[in-house]
PDB file of C-alpha atoms in Angstrom:
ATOM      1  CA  UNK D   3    -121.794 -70.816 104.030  1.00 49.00           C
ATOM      2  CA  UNK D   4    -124.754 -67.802 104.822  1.00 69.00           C
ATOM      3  CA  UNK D   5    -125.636 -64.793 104.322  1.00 77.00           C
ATOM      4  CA  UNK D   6    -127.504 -62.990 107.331  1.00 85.00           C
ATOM      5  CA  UNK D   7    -128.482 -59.614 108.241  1.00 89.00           C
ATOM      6  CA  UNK D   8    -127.458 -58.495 111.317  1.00 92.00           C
ATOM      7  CA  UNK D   9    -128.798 -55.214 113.295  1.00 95.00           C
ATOM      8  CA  UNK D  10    -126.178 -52.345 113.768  1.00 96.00           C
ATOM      9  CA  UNK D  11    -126.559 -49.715 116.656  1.00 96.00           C
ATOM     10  CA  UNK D  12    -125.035 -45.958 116.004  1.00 95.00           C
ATOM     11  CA  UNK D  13    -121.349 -45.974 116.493  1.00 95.00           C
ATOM     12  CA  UNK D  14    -121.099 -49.663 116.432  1.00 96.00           C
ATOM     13  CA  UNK D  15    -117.362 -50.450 114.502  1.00 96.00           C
ATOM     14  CA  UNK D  16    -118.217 -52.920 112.004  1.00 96.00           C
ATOM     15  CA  UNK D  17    -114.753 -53.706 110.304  1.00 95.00           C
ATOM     16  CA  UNK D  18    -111.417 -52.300 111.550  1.00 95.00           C
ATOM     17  CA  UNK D  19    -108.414 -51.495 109.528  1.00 93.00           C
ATOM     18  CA  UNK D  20    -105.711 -54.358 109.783  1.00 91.00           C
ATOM     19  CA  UNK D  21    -107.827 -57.100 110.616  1.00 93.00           C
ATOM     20  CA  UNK D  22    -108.134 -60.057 108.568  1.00 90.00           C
ATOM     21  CA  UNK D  23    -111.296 -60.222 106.760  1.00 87.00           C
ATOM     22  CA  UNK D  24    -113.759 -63.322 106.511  1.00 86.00           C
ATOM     23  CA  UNK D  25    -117.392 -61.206 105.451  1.00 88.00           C
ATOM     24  CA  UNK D  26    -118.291 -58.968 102.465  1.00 87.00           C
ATOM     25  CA  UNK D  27    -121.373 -56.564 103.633  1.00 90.00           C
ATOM     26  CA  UNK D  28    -124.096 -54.668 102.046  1.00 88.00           C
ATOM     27  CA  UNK D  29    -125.640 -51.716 103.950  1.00 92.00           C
ATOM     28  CA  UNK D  30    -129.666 -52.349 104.164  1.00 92.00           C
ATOM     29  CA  UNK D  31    -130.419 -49.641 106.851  1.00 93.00           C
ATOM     30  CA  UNK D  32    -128.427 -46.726 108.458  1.00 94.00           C
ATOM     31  CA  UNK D  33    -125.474 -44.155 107.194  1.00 95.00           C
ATOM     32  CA  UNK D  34    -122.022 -45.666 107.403  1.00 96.00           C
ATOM     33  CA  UNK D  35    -118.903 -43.772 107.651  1.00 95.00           C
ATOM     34  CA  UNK D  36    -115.165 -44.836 106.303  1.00 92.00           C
ATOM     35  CA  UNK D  37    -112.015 -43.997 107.507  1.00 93.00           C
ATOM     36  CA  UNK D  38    -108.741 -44.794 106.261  1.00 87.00           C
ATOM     37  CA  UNK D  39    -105.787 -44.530 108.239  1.00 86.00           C
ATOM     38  CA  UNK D  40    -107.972 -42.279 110.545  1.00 87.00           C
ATOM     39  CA  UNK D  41    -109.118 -39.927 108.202  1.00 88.00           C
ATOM     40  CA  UNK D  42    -112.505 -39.997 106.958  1.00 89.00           C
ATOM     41  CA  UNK D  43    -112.975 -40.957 103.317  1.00 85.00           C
ATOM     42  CA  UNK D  44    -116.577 -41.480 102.186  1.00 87.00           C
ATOM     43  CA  UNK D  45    -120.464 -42.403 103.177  1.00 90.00           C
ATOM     44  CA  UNK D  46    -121.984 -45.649 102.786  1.00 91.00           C
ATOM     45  CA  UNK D  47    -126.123 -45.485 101.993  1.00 90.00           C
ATOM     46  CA  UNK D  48    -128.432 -48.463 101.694  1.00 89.00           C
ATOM     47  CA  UNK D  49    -127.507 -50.548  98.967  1.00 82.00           C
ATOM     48  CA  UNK D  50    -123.732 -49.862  99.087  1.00 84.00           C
ATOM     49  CA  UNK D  51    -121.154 -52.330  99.709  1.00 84.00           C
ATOM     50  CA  UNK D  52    -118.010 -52.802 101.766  1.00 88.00           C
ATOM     51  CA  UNK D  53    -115.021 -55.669 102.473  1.00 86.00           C
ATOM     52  CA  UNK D  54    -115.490 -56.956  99.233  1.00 80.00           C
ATOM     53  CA  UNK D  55    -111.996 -56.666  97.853  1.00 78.00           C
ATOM     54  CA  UNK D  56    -110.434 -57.263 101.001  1.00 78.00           C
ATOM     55  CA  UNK D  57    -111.953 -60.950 100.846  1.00 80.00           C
ATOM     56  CA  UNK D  58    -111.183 -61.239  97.419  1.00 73.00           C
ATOM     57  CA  UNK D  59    -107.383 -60.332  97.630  1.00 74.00           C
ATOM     58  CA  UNK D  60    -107.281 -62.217 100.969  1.00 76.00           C
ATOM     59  CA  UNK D  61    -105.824 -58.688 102.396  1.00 81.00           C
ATOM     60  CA  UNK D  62    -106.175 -57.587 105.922  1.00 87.00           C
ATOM     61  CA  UNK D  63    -109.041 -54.496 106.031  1.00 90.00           C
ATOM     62  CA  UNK D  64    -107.765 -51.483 104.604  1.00 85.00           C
ATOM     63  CA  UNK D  65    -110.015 -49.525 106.169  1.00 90.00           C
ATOM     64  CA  UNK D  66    -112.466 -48.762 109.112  1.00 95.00           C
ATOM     65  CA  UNK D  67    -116.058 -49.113 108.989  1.00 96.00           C
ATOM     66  CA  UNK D  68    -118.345 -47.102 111.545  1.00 97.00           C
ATOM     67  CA  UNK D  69    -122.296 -46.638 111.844  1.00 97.00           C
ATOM     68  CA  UNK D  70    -123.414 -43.635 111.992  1.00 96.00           C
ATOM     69  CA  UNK D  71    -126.827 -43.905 112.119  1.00 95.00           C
ATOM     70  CA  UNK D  72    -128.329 -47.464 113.523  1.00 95.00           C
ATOM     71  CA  UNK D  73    -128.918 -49.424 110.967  1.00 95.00           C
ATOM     72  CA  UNK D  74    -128.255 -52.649 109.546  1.00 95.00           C
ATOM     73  CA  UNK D  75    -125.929 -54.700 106.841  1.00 94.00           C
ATOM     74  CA  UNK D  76    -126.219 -58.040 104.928  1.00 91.00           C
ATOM     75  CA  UNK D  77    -123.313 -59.936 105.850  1.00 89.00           C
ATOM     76  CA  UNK D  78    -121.888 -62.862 103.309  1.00 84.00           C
ATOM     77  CA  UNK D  79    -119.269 -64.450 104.335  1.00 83.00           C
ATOM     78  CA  UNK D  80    -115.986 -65.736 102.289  1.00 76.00           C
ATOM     79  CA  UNK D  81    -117.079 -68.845 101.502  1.00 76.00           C
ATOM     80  CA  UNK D  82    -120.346 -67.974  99.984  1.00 71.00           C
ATOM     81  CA  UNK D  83    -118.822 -64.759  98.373  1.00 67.00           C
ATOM     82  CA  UNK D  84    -115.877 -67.046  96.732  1.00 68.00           C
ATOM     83  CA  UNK D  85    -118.884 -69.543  95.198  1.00 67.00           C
ATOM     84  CA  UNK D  86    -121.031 -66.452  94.050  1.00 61.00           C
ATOM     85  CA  UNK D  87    -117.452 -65.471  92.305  1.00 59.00           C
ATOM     86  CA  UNK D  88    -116.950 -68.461  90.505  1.00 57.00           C
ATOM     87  CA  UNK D  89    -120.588 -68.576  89.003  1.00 49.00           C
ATOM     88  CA  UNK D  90    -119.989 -65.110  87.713  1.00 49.00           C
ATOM     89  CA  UNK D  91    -116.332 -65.560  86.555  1.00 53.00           C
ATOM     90  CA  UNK D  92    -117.398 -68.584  84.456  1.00 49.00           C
ATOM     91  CA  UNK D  93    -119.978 -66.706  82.726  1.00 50.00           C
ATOM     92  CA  UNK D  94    -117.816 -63.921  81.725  1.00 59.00           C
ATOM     93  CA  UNK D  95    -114.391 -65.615  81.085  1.00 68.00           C
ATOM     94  CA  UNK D  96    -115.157 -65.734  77.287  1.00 70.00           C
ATOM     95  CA  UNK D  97    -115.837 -62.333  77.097  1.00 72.00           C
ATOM     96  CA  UNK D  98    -112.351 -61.444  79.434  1.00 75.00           C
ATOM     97  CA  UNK D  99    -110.599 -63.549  77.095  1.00 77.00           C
ATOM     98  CA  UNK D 100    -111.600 -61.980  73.580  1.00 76.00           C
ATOM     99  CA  UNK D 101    -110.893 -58.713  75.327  1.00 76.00           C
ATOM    100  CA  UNK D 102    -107.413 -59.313  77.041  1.00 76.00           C
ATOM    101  CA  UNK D 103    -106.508 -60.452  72.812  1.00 78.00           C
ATOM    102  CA  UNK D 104    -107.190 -57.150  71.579  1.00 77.00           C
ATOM    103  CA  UNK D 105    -104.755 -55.419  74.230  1.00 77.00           C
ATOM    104  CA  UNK D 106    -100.886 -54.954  73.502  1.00 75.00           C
ATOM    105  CA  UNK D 107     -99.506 -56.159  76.818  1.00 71.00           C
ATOM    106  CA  UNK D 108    -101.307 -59.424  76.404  1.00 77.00           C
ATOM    107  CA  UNK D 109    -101.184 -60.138  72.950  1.00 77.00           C
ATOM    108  CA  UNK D 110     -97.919 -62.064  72.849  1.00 79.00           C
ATOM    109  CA  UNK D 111     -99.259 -64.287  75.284  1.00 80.00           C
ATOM    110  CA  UNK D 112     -99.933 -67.877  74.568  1.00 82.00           C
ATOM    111  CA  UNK D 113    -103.915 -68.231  74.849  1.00 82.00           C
ATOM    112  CA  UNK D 114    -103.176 -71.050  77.931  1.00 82.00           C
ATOM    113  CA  UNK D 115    -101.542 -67.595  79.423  1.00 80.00           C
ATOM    114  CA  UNK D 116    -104.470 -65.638  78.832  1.00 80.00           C
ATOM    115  CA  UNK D 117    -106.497 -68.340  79.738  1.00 79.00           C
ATOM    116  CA  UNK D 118    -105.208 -67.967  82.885  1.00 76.00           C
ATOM    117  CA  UNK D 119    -105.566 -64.506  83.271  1.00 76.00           C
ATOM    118  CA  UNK D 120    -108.926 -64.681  82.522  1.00 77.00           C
ATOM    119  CA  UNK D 121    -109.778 -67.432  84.975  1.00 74.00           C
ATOM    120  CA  UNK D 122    -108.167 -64.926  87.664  1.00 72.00           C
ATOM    121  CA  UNK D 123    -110.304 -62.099  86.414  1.00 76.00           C
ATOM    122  CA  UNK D 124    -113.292 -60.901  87.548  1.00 75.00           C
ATOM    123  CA  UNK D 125    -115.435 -57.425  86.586  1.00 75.00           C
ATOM    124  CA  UNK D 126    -115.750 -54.199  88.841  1.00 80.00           C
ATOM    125  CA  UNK D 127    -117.210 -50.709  89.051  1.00 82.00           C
ATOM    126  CA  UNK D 128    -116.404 -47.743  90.320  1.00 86.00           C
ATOM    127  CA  UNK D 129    -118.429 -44.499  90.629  1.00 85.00           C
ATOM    128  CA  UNK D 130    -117.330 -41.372  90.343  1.00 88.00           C
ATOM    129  CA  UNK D 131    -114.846 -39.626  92.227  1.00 87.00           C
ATOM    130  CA  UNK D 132    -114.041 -43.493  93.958  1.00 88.00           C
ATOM    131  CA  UNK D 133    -110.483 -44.621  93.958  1.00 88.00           C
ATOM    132  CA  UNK D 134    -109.567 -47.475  91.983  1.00 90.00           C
ATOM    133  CA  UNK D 135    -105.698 -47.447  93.398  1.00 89.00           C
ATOM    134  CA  UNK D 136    -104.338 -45.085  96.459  1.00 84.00           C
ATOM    135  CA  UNK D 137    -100.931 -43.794  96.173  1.00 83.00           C
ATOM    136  CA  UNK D 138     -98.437 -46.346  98.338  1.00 78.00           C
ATOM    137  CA  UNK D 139    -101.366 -49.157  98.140  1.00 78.00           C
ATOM    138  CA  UNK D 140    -100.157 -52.832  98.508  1.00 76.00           C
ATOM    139  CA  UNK D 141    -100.268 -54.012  94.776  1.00 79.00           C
ATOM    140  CA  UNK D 142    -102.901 -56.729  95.026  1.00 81.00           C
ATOM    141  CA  UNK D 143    -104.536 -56.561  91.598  1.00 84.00           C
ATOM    142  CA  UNK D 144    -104.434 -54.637  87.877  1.00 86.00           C
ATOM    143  CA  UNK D 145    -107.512 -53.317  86.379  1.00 89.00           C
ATOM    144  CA  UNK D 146    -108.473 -53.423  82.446  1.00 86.00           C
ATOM    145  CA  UNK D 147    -110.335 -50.265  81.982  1.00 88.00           C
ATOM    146  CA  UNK D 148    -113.845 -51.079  79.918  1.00 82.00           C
ATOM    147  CA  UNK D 149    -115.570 -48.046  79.381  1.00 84.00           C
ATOM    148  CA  UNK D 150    -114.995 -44.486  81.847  1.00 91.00           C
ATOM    149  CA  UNK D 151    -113.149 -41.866  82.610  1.00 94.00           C
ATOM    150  CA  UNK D 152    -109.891 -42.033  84.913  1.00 95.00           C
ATOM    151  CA  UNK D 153    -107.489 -39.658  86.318  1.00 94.00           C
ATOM    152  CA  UNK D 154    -104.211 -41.332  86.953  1.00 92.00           C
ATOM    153  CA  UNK D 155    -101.265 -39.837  88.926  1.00 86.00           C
ATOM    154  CA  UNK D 156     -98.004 -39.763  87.121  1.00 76.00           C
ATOM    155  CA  UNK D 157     -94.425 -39.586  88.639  1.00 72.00           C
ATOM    156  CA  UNK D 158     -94.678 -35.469  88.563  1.00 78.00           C
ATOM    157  CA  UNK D 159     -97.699 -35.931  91.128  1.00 77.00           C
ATOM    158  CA  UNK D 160     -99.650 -34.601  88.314  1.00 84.00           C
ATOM    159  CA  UNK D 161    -103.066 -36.268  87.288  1.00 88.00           C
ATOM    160  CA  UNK D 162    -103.460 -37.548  83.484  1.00 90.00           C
ATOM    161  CA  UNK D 163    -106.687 -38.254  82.133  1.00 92.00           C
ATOM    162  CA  UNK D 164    -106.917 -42.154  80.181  1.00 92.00           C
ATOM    163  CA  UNK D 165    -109.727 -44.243  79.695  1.00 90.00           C
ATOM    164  CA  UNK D 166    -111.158 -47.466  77.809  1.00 84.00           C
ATOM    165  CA  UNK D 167    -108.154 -49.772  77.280  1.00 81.00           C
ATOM    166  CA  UNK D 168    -105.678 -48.765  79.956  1.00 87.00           C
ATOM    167  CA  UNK D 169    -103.930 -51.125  82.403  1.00 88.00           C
ATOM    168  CA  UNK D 170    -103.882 -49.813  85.549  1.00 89.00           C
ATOM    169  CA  UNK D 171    -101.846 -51.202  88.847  1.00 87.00           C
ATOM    170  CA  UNK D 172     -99.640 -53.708  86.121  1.00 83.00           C
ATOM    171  CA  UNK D 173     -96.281 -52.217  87.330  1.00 82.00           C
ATOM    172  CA  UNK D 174     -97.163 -53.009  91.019  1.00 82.00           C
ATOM    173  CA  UNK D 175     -98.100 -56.664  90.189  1.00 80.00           C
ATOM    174  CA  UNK D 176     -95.266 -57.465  87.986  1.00 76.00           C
ATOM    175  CA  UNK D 177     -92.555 -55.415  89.329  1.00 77.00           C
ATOM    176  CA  UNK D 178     -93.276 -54.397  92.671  1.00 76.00           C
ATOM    177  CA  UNK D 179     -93.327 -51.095  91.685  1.00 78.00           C
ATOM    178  CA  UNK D 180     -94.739 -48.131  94.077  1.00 76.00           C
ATOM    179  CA  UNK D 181     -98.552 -47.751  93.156  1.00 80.00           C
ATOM    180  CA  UNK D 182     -99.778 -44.164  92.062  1.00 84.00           C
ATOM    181  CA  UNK D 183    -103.076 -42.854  92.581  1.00 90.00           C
ATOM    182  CA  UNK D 184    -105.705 -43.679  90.317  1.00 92.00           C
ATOM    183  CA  UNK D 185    -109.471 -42.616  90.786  1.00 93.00           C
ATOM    184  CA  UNK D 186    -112.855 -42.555  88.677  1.00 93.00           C
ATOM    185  CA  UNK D 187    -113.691 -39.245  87.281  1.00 93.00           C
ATOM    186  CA  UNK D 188    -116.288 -41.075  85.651  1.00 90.00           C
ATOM    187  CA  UNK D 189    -118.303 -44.249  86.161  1.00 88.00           C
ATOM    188  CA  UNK D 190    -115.802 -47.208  85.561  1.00 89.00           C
ATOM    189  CA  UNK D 191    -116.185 -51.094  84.445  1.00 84.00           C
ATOM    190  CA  UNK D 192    -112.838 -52.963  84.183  1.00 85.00           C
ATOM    191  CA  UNK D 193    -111.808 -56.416  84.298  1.00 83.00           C
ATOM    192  CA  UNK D 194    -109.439 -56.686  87.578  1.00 84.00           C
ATOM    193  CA  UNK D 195    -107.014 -59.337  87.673  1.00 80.00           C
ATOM    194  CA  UNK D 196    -106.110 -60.586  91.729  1.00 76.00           C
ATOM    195  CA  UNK D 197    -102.232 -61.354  92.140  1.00 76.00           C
ATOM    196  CA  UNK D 198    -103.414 -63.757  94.452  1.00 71.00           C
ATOM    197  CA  UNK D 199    -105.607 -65.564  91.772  1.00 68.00           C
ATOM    198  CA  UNK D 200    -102.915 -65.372  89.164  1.00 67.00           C
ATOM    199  CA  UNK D 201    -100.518 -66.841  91.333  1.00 67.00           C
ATOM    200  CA  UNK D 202    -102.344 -69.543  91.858  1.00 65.00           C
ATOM    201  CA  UNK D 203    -103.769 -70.607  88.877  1.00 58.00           C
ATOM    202  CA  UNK D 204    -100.105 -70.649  88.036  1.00 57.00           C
ATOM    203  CA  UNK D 205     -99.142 -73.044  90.174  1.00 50.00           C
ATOM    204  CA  UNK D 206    -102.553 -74.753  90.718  1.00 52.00           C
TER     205      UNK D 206
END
């Protein structure tokens, strides 16, 4: 497992949508532009990330990745990304589990049960104005909002402010539900729980 930084020249394509993804990357150098399903979503500056989640759900990329301005990015790949995750998860499963207790759709859970969850949990962030779920998105995860602001799309297409203590993305995960839009209006921490990881710590 490595991490290595690796030079990238203007218009270089770094990560394509639909390709499977093996490396995490932080921008050290350069202006990097996103597009998703061709249509341009976001910057990425020095000391902003990309591919993370895609490793982490085991998802092909979502998105595009394009320099715009040579520069270059740290790339980690999944093996060294998955061992940095488990340091961190085992440091804050205590803390996931006293939360997911205090939380209605989790309190009738055995603690083994919410043991589990927690060991499939792991912490995000989200800035401003960044989308936690996309309308129509592949339900991969649900996300335990901490502290922030969210605006989340209901089934009139019309956005509804919630915050500390909602569950976002659980109808997707448990019931294959449609996924509705869901994005930061303010900066967001929330515990995110991986299908992928649940599923297998429940039959692991």
């Amino acid at each position: 497992s490595r991490m290595r930084k690796q030079p990238v020249a203007a218009e270089e394509v770094v990560v394509t949508e639909g390709t499977p993804a093996t490396k995490y990357f932080l921008v050290h150098a350069g202006v990097f532009q996103v597009y998703m399903n061709g249509q341009s979503v976001r910057l990425l500056r020095p000391g902003q990330t990309f591919g993370e989640k895609d490793v982490m759900f085991g998802i092909p990329r979502f998105e595009t990745v394009t320099c715009m301005q040579a520069g270059s990015v740290w790339e980690v790949d999944k093996e060294l990304f998955n061992r940095c995750r488990e340091v961190l998860q085992v440091r804050g499963e205590a803390r996931v589990l006293e939360l997911l207790a205090t939380i209605n759709l989790f309190q009738r859970l055995t603690p083994s049960e919410r043991q589990m969850l927690a060991s499939a949990s792991i912490m995000q962030e989200f800035n401003n104005a960044e989308h936690i779920i996309r309308e129509g998105d592949t339900p991969v995860a649900m996300h335990i909002i901490l502290a922030g602001k969210v605006n989340v799309q209901d089934s009139m297409g019309e956005k509804r402010p919630t915050g500390k203590g909602s569950v976002l993305g659980a109808a997707g995960v448990l019931f294959g539900q449609r996924q509705r839009s869901a994005m930061a209006t303010k900066k967001v921490c929330c515990i995110t729980l991986s299908r992928v990881e649940m599923e297998r710590q429940s039959y692991g």
